[in-house]
Every structure is written in structure tokens, then in C-alpha cells.
Amino acid sequence: MNEELATCTTEITRLGQPLDIDVRNVTFMDSSVLSVIARLSQRLTGPLRVIRPSDSVRFLLELTHLADVVEILDEDPSA
């Protein structure tokens, strides 16, 4: 999983496009995922948006101050 995530992160960064991360079904995030989100938020030229985080994911984003550097959306913008 970490190798796949690293490959995707490299490709996303190379493209430099905005990124939406849909986490509506995520109930747990470990530090490696939080680290990837932090790195992406620094490297992307476009916005990074986290869509519909659960209370536990939102808590982690706030606790790590990632909520200060990503946009948190309570609704899916494509819906």
C-alpha cells in the first residue's frame, strides 16, 4: 500500500492539478496517510480538498493542523 501511495503522490505532484480526496467512508487514518496529505498540501499548485470527513478523520486533521492547509468540504462538490 505505501509503495502504491508513494507512486500516486509522485504522479499527482507532477501533474500539479487541484486534488479532491473523498474520505466519506474512511473511519481511520494513520500517520503515513496524514504525512502524504501534508506533503501534497505543500507541493501542489492547486487546492487540496478533503471531502466529507468523518468526525474521527476531521479530528485528526484538526489535531495535526492539516485543517489549516487543506479545504474541508462537508458536501461533495461534484454531486
PDB file of N, CA and C in Angstrom:
ATOM      1  N   MET A   1       0.822  -1.205   0.000  1.00  0.00           N
ATOM      2  CA  MET A   1       0.000   0.000   0.000  1.00  0.00           C
ATOM      3  C   MET A   1       0.857   1.257   0.000  1.00  0.00           C
ATOM      4  N   ASN A   2       1.895   1.321   0.807  1.00  0.00           N
ATOM      5  CA  ASN A   2       2.727   2.522   0.872  1.00  0.00           C
ATOM      6  C   ASN A   2       3.432   2.805  -0.442  1.00  0.00           C
ATOM      7  N   GLU A   3       3.873   1.764  -1.146  1.00  0.00           N
ATOM      8  CA  GLU A   3       4.532   1.963  -2.437  1.00  0.00           C
ATOM      9  C   GLU A   3       3.550   2.520  -3.458  1.00  0.00           C
ATOM     10  N   GLU A   4       2.344   1.989  -3.454  1.00  0.00           N
ATOM     11  CA  GLU A   4       1.312   2.476  -4.370  1.00  0.00           C
ATOM     12  C   GLU A   4       0.959   3.927  -4.060  1.00  0.00           C
ATOM     13  N   LEU A   5       0.844   4.236  -2.792  1.00  0.00           N
ATOM     14  CA  LEU A   5       0.532   5.601  -2.375  1.00  0.00           C
ATOM     15  C   LEU A   5       1.653   6.553  -2.769  1.00  0.00           C
ATOM     16  N   ALA A   6       2.890   6.122  -2.606  1.00  0.00           N
ATOM     17  CA  ALA A   6       4.033   6.962  -2.993  1.00  0.00           C
ATOM     18  C   ALA A   6       4.044   7.218  -4.493  1.00  0.00           C
ATOM     19  N   THR A   7       3.739   6.205  -5.277  1.00  0.00           N
ATOM     20  CA  THR A   7       3.697   6.355  -6.734  1.00  0.00           C
ATOM     21  C   THR A   7       2.609   7.336  -7.134  1.00  0.00           C
ATOM     22  N   CYS A   8       1.443   7.200  -6.543  1.00  0.00           N
ATOM     23  CA  CYS A   8       0.329   8.121  -6.845  1.00  0.00           C
ATOM     24  C   CYS A   8       0.671   9.543  -6.442  1.00  0.00           C
ATOM     25  N   THR A   9       1.295   9.694  -5.292  1.00  0.00           N
ATOM     26  CA  THR A   9       1.681  11.022  -4.811  1.00  0.00           C
ATOM     27  C   THR A   9       2.646  11.695  -5.778  1.00  0.00           C
ATOM     28  N   THR A  10       3.614  10.942  -6.264  1.00  0.00           N
ATOM     29  CA  THR A  10       4.581  11.481  -7.224  1.00  0.00           C
ATOM     30  C   THR A  10       3.875  11.934  -8.489  1.00  0.00           C
ATOM     31  N   GLU A  11       2.967  11.121  -8.987  1.00  0.00           N
ATOM     32  CA  GLU A  11       2.248  11.448 -10.223  1.00  0.00           C
ATOM     33  C   GLU A  11       1.346  12.669 -10.030  1.00  0.00           C
ATOM     34  N   ILE A  12       0.640  12.727  -8.925  1.00  0.00           N
ATOM     35  CA  ILE A  12      -0.245  13.863  -8.647  1.00  0.00           C
ATOM     36  C   ILE A  12       0.568  15.155  -8.558  1.00  0.00           C
ATOM     37  N   THR A  13       1.688  15.090  -7.873  1.00  0.00           N
ATOM     38  CA  THR A  13       2.544  16.267  -7.740  1.00  0.00           C
ATOM     39  C   THR A  13       3.069  16.721  -9.101  1.00  0.00           C
ATOM     40  N   ARG A  14       3.451  15.767  -9.933  1.00  0.00           N
ATOM     41  CA  ARG A  14       3.968  16.086 -11.264  1.00  0.00           C
ATOM     42  C   ARG A  14       2.924  16.804 -12.104  1.00  0.00           C
ATOM     43  N   LEU A  15       1.666  16.382 -12.002  1.00  0.00           N
ATOM     44  CA  LEU A  15       0.597  16.995 -12.793  1.00  0.00           C
ATOM     45  C   LEU A  15       0.250  18.396 -12.308  1.00  0.00           C
ATOM     46  N   GLY A  16       0.420  18.643 -11.008  1.00  0.00           N
ATOM     47  CA  GLY A  16       0.185  19.976 -10.462  1.00  0.00           C
ATOM     48  C   GLY A  16      -1.261  20.427 -10.492  1.00  0.00           C
ATOM     49  N   GLN A  17      -2.173  19.506 -10.570  1.00  0.00           N
ATOM     50  CA  GLN A  17      -3.590  19.843 -10.625  1.00  0.00           C
ATOM     51  C   GLN A  17      -4.195  19.917  -9.225  1.00  0.00           C
ATOM     52  N   PRO A  18      -5.347  20.573  -9.086  1.00  0.00           N
ATOM     53  CA  PRO A  18      -6.059  20.527  -7.799  1.00  0.00           C
ATOM     54  C   PRO A  18      -6.397  19.072  -7.473  1.00  0.00           C
ATOM     55  N   LEU A  19      -6.573  18.785  -6.204  1.00  0.00           N
ATOM     56  CA  LEU A  19      -6.842  17.414  -5.797  1.00  0.00           C
ATOM     57  C   LEU A  19      -7.970  17.373  -4.778  1.00  0.00           C
ATOM     58  N   ASP A  20      -8.952  16.529  -5.047  1.00  0.00           N
ATOM     59  CA  ASP A  20     -10.024  16.251  -4.096  1.00  0.00           C
ATOM     60  C   ASP A  20      -9.800  14.858  -3.538  1.00  0.00           C
ATOM     61  N   ILE A  21      -9.815  14.736  -2.217  1.00  0.00           N
ATOM     62  CA  ILE A  21      -9.687  13.437  -1.562  1.00  0.00           C
ATOM     63  C   ILE A  21     -11.016  13.141  -0.890  1.00  0.00           C
ATOM     64  N   ASP A  22     -11.724  12.148  -1.410  1.00  0.00           N
ATOM     65  CA  ASP A  22     -13.031  11.761  -0.873  1.00  0.00           C
ATOM     66  C   ASP A  22     -12.811  10.756   0.248  1.00  0.00           C
ATOM     67  N   VAL A  23     -13.087  11.168   1.464  1.00  0.00           N
ATOM     68  CA  VAL A  23     -12.860  10.308   2.632  1.00  0.00           C
ATOM     69  C   VAL A  23     -14.157   9.940   3.338  1.00  0.00           C
ATOM     70  N   ARG A  24     -15.266  10.023   2.637  1.00  0.00           N
ATOM     71  CA  ARG A  24     -16.569   9.797   3.284  1.00  0.00           C
ATOM     72  C   ARG A  24     -16.698   8.429   3.933  1.00  0.00           C
ATOM     73  N   ASN A  25     -15.980   7.429   3.453  1.00  0.00           N
ATOM     74  CA  ASN A  25     -16.066   6.085   4.031  1.00  0.00           C
ATOM     75  C   ASN A  25     -14.859   5.721   4.875  1.00  0.00           C
ATOM     76  N   VAL A  26     -14.011   6.695   5.160  1.00  0.00           N
ATOM     77  CA  VAL A  26     -12.805   6.445   5.949  1.00  0.00           C
ATOM     78  C   VAL A  26     -13.121   6.687   7.424  1.00  0.00           C
ATOM     79  N   THR A  27     -12.808   5.703   8.246  1.00  0.00           N
ATOM     80  CA  THR A  27     -13.040   5.846   9.686  1.00  0.00           C
ATOM     81  C   THR A  27     -11.739   5.938  10.467  1.00  0.00           C
ATOM     82  N   PHE A  28     -10.612   5.616   9.817  1.00  0.00           N
ATOM     83  CA  PHE A  28      -9.317   5.646  10.490  1.00  0.00           C
ATOM     84  C   PHE A  28      -8.250   6.085   9.499  1.00  0.00           C
ATOM     85  N   MET A  29      -7.355   6.941   9.950  1.00  0.00           N
ATOM     86  CA  MET A  29      -6.208   7.365   9.151  1.00  0.00           C
ATOM     87  C   MET A  29      -4.978   7.245  10.021  1.00  0.00           C
ATOM     88  N   ASP A  30      -3.942   6.604   9.490  1.00  0.00           N
ATOM     89  CA  ASP A  30      -2.708   6.523  10.265  1.00  0.00           C
ATOM     90  C   ASP A  30      -1.772   7.669   9.878  1.00  0.00           C
ATOM     91  N   SER A  31      -0.643   7.717  10.553  1.00  0.00           N
ATOM     92  CA  SER A  31       0.280   8.834  10.356  1.00  0.00           C
ATOM     93  C   SER A  31       0.866   8.871   8.948  1.00  0.00           C
ATOM     94  N   SER A  32       0.973   7.718   8.288  1.00  0.00           N
ATOM     95  CA  SER A  32       1.533   7.738   6.929  1.00  0.00           C
ATOM     96  C   SER A  32       0.589   8.447   5.960  1.00  0.00           C
ATOM     97  N   VAL A  33      -0.700   8.259   6.112  1.00  0.00           N
ATOM     98  CA  VAL A  33      -1.669   8.950   5.247  1.00  0.00           C
ATOM     99  C   VAL A  33      -1.684  10.445   5.573  1.00  0.00           C
ATOM    100  N   LEU A  34      -1.648  10.786   6.848  1.00  0.00           N
ATOM    101  CA  LEU A  34      -1.599  12.190   7.229  1.00  0.00           C
ATOM    102  C   LEU A  34      -0.329  12.854   6.684  1.00  0.00           C
ATOM    103  N   SER A  35       0.763  12.116   6.677  1.00  0.00           N
ATOM    104  CA  SER A  35       2.012  12.632   6.134  1.00  0.00           C
ATOM    105  C   SER A  35       1.902  12.889   4.633  1.00  0.00           C
ATOM    106  N   VAL A  36       1.259  11.986   3.921  1.00  0.00           N
ATOM    107  CA  VAL A  36       1.065  12.166   2.480  1.00  0.00           C
ATOM    108  C   VAL A  36       0.215  13.406   2.218  1.00  0.00           C
ATOM    109  N   ILE A  37      -0.847  13.582   2.974  1.00  0.00           N
ATOM    110  CA  ILE A  37      -1.698  14.759   2.807  1.00  0.00           C
ATOM    111  C   ILE A  37      -0.898  16.032   3.081  1.00  0.00           C
ATOM    112  N   ALA A  38      -0.072  16.007   4.110  1.00  0.00           N
ATOM    113  CA  ALA A  38       0.756  17.177   4.431  1.00  0.00           C
ATOM    114  C   ALA A  38       1.728  17.491   3.292  1.00  0.00           C
ATOM    115  N   ARG A  39       2.390  16.464   2.765  1.00  0.00           N
ATOM    116  CA  ARG A  39       3.333  16.681   1.655  1.00  0.00           C
ATOM    117  C   ARG A  39       2.613  17.212   0.420  1.00  0.00           C
ATOM    118  N   LEU A  40       1.475  16.622   0.107  1.00  0.00           N
ATOM    119  CA  LEU A  40       0.720  17.083  -1.064  1.00  0.00           C
ATOM    120  C   LEU A  40       0.281  18.529  -0.903  1.00  0.00           C
ATOM    121  N   SER A  41      -0.146  18.895   0.290  1.00  0.00           N
ATOM    122  CA  SER A  41      -0.608  20.270   0.504  1.00  0.00           C
ATOM    123  C   SER A  41       0.510  21.275   0.273  1.00  0.00           C
ATOM    124  N   GLN A  42       1.756  20.860   0.475  1.00  0.00           N
ATOM    125  CA  GLN A  42       2.900  21.753   0.254  1.00  0.00           C
ATOM    126  C   GLN A  42       3.350  21.765  -1.203  1.00  0.00           C
ATOM    127  N   ARG A  43       3.171  20.662  -1.898  1.00  0.00           N
ATOM    128  CA  ARG A  43       3.727  20.521  -3.249  1.00  0.00           C
ATOM    129  C   ARG A  43       2.757  20.892  -4.369  1.00  0.00           C
ATOM    130  N   LEU A  44       1.476  20.794  -4.134  1.00  0.00           N
ATOM    131  CA  LEU A  44       0.507  21.068  -5.197  1.00  0.00           C
ATOM    132  C   LEU A  44       0.388  22.560  -5.448  1.00  0.00           C
ATOM    133  N   THR A  45       0.198  22.913  -6.700  1.00  0.00           N
ATOM    134  CA  THR A  45      -0.022  24.323  -7.023  1.00  0.00           C
ATOM    135  C   THR A  45      -1.497  24.671  -6.897  1.00  0.00           C
ATOM    136  N   GLY A  46      -2.367  23.678  -7.044  1.00  0.00           N
ATOM    137  CA  GLY A  46      -3.800  23.883  -6.887  1.00  0.00           C
ATOM    138  C   GLY A  46      -4.242  23.486  -5.494  1.00  0.00           C
ATOM    139  N   PRO A  47      -5.501  23.726  -5.180  1.00  0.00           N
ATOM    140  CA  PRO A  47      -6.001  23.413  -3.839  1.00  0.00           C
ATOM    141  C   PRO A  47      -6.122  21.912  -3.589  1.00  0.00           C
ATOM    142  N   LEU A  48      -5.997  21.542  -2.336  1.00  0.00           N
ATOM    143  CA  LEU A  48      -6.240  20.176  -1.899  1.00  0.00           C
ATOM    144  C   LEU A  48      -7.483  20.215  -1.022  1.00  0.00           C
ATOM    145  N   ARG A  49      -8.500  19.458  -1.428  1.00  0.00           N
ATOM    146  CA  ARG A  49      -9.761  19.470  -0.690  1.00  0.00           C
ATOM    147  C   ARG A  49     -10.051  18.072  -0.163  1.00  0.00           C
ATOM    148  N   VAL A  50     -10.501  18.009   1.086  1.00  0.00           N
ATOM    149  CA  VAL A  50     -10.889  16.756   1.719  1.00  0.00           C
ATOM    150  C   VAL A  50     -12.411  16.766   1.810  1.00  0.00           C
ATOM    151  N   ILE A  51     -13.024  15.752   1.192  1.00  0.00           N
ATOM    152  CA  ILE A  51     -14.482  15.732   1.064  1.00  0.00           C
ATOM    153  C   ILE A  51     -15.112  14.804   2.093  1.00  0.00           C
ATOM    154  N   ARG A  52     -16.050  15.349   2.828  1.00  0.00           N
ATOM    155  CA  ARG A  52     -16.906  14.625   3.773  1.00  0.00           C
ATOM    156  C   ARG A  52     -16.163  13.760   4.782  1.00  0.00           C
ATOM    157  N   PRO A  53     -15.248  14.356   5.541  1.00  0.00           N
ATOM    158  CA  PRO A  53     -14.543  13.554   6.549  1.00  0.00           C
ATOM    159  C   PRO A  53     -15.478  13.157   7.694  1.00  0.00           C
ATOM    160  N   SER A  54     -15.274  11.955   8.214  1.00  0.00           N
ATOM    161  CA  SER A  54     -15.999  11.522   9.410  1.00  0.00           C
ATOM    162  C   SER A  54     -15.514  12.369  10.582  1.00  0.00           C
ATOM    163  N   ASP A  55     -16.201  12.277  11.693  1.00  0.00           N
ATOM    164  CA  ASP A  55     -15.787  13.038  12.875  1.00  0.00           C
ATOM    165  C   ASP A  55     -14.364  12.671  13.300  1.00  0.00           C
ATOM    166  N   SER A  56     -14.019  11.380  13.219  1.00  0.00           N
ATOM    167  CA  SER A  56     -12.680  10.965  13.644  1.00  0.00           C
ATOM    168  C   SER A  56     -11.600  11.480  12.688  1.00  0.00           C
ATOM    169  N   VAL A  57     -11.869  11.475  11.399  1.00  0.00           N
ATOM    170  CA  VAL A  57     -10.897  11.990  10.426  1.00  0.00           C
ATOM    171  C   VAL A  57     -10.783  13.508  10.565  1.00  0.00           C
ATOM    172  N   ARG A  58     -11.890  14.170  10.725  1.00  0.00           N
ATOM    173  CA  ARG A  58     -11.865  15.631  10.926  1.00  0.00           C
ATOM    174  C   ARG A  58     -11.053  15.970  12.173  1.00  0.00           C
ATOM    175  N   PHE A  59     -11.242  15.200  13.241  1.00  0.00           N
ATOM    176  CA  PHE A  59     -10.490  15.417  14.480  1.00  0.00           C
ATOM    177  C   PHE A  59      -8.989  15.305  14.216  1.00  0.00           C
ATOM    178  N   LEU A  60      -8.575  14.274  13.475  1.00  0.00           N
ATOM    179  CA  LEU A  60      -7.152  14.105  13.160  1.00  0.00           C
ATOM    180  C   LEU A  60      -6.621  15.260  12.321  1.00  0.00           C
ATOM    181  N   LEU A  61      -7.402  15.710  11.353  1.00  0.00           N
ATOM    182  CA  LEU A  61      -6.980  16.842  10.524  1.00  0.00           C
ATOM    183  C   LEU A  61      -6.821  18.103  11.367  1.00  0.00           C
ATOM    184  N   GLU A  62      -7.714  18.292  12.310  1.00  0.00           N
ATOM    185  CA  GLU A  62      -7.627  19.459  13.187  1.00  0.00           C
ATOM    186  C   GLU A  62      -6.479  19.319  14.184  1.00  0.00           C
ATOM    187  N   LEU A  63      -6.321  18.131  14.751  1.00  0.00           N
ATOM    188  CA  LEU A  63      -5.264  17.884  15.733  1.00  0.00           C
ATOM    189  C   LEU A  63      -3.880  18.099  15.138  1.00  0.00           C
ATOM    190  N   THR A  64      -3.695  17.702  13.893  1.00  0.00           N
ATOM    191  CA  THR A  64      -2.400  17.834  13.217  1.00  0.00           C
ATOM    192  C   THR A  64      -2.247  19.168  12.486  1.00  0.00           C
ATOM    193  N   HIS A  65      -3.243  20.013  12.581  1.00  0.00           N
ATOM    194  CA  HIS A  65      -3.273  21.325  11.923  1.00  0.00           C
ATOM    195  C   HIS A  65      -3.317  21.231  10.402  1.00  0.00           C
ATOM    196  N   LEU A  66      -3.613  20.051   9.875  1.00  0.00           N
ATOM    197  CA  LEU A  66      -3.808  19.936   8.433  1.00  0.00           C
ATOM    198  C   LEU A  66      -5.079  20.652   8.006  1.00  0.00           C
ATOM    199  N   ALA A  67      -6.019  20.803   8.902  1.00  0.00           N
ATOM    200  CA  ALA A  67      -7.244  21.537   8.593  1.00  0.00           C
ATOM    201  C   ALA A  67      -6.945  22.991   8.255  1.00  0.00           C
ATOM    202  N   ASP A  68      -5.765  23.469   8.648  1.00  0.00           N
ATOM    203  CA  ASP A  68      -5.359  24.843   8.339  1.00  0.00           C
ATOM    204  C   ASP A  68      -4.825  24.984   6.916  1.00  0.00           C
ATOM    205  N   VAL A  69      -4.426  23.874   6.291  1.00  0.00           N
ATOM    206  CA  VAL A  69      -3.794  23.951   4.973  1.00  0.00           C
ATOM    207  C   VAL A  69      -4.564  23.227   3.878  1.00  0.00           C
ATOM    208  N   VAL A  70      -5.610  22.515   4.243  1.00  0.00           N
ATOM    209  CA  VAL A  70      -6.483  21.884   3.248  1.00  0.00           C
ATOM    210  C   VAL A  70      -7.881  22.453   3.419  1.00  0.00           C
ATOM    211  N   GLU A  71      -8.645  22.363   2.370  1.00  0.00           N
ATOM    212  CA  GLU A  71     -10.041  22.790   2.434  1.00  0.00           C
ATOM    213  C   GLU A  71     -10.894  21.574   2.785  1.00  0.00           C
ATOM    214  N   ILE A  72     -11.721  21.697   3.808  1.00  0.00           N
ATOM    215  CA  ILE A  72     -12.582  20.591   4.212  1.00  0.00           C
ATOM    216  C   ILE A  72     -13.992  20.904   3.724  1.00  0.00           C
ATOM    217  N   LEU A  73     -14.544  20.001   2.941  1.00  0.00           N
ATOM    218  CA  LEU A  73     -15.883  20.171   2.384  1.00  0.00           C
ATOM    219  C   LEU A  73     -16.832  19.149   3.011  1.00  0.00           C
ATOM    220  N   ASP A  74     -17.966  19.634   3.478  1.00  0.00           N
ATOM    221  CA  ASP A  74     -18.956  18.743   4.057  1.00  0.00           C
ATOM    222  C   ASP A  74     -19.847  18.104   2.998  1.00  0.00           C
ATOM    223  N   GLU A  75     -19.828  18.646   1.802  1.00  0.00           N
ATOM    224  CA  GLU A  75     -20.605  18.094   0.691  1.00  0.00           C
ATOM    225  C   GLU A  75     -19.694  17.823  -0.496  1.00  0.00           C
ATOM    226  N   ASP A  76     -20.049  16.847  -1.294  1.00  0.00           N
ATOM    227  CA  ASP A  76     -19.291  16.509  -2.490  1.00  0.00           C
ATOM    228  C   ASP A  76     -19.575  17.572  -3.565  1.00  0.00           C
ATOM    229  N   PRO A  77     -18.550  18.289  -4.024  1.00  0.00           N
ATOM    230  CA  PRO A  77     -18.783  19.355  -4.994  1.00  0.00           C
ATOM    231  C   PRO A  77     -19.236  18.838  -6.373  1.00  0.00           C
ATOM    232  N   SER A  78     -19.012  17.567  -6.637  1.00  0.00           N
ATOM    233  CA  SER A  78     -19.416  17.004  -7.936  1.00  0.00           C
ATOM    234  C   SER A  78     -20.839  16.450  -7.925  1.00  0.00           C
ATOM    235  N   ALA A  79     -21.462  16.474  -6.741  1.00  0.00           N
ATOM    236  CA  ALA A  79     -22.825  15.922  -6.638  1.00  0.00           C
ATOM    237  C   ALA A  79     -23.860  16.925  -7.108  1.00  0.00           C
TER     238      ALA A  79
END
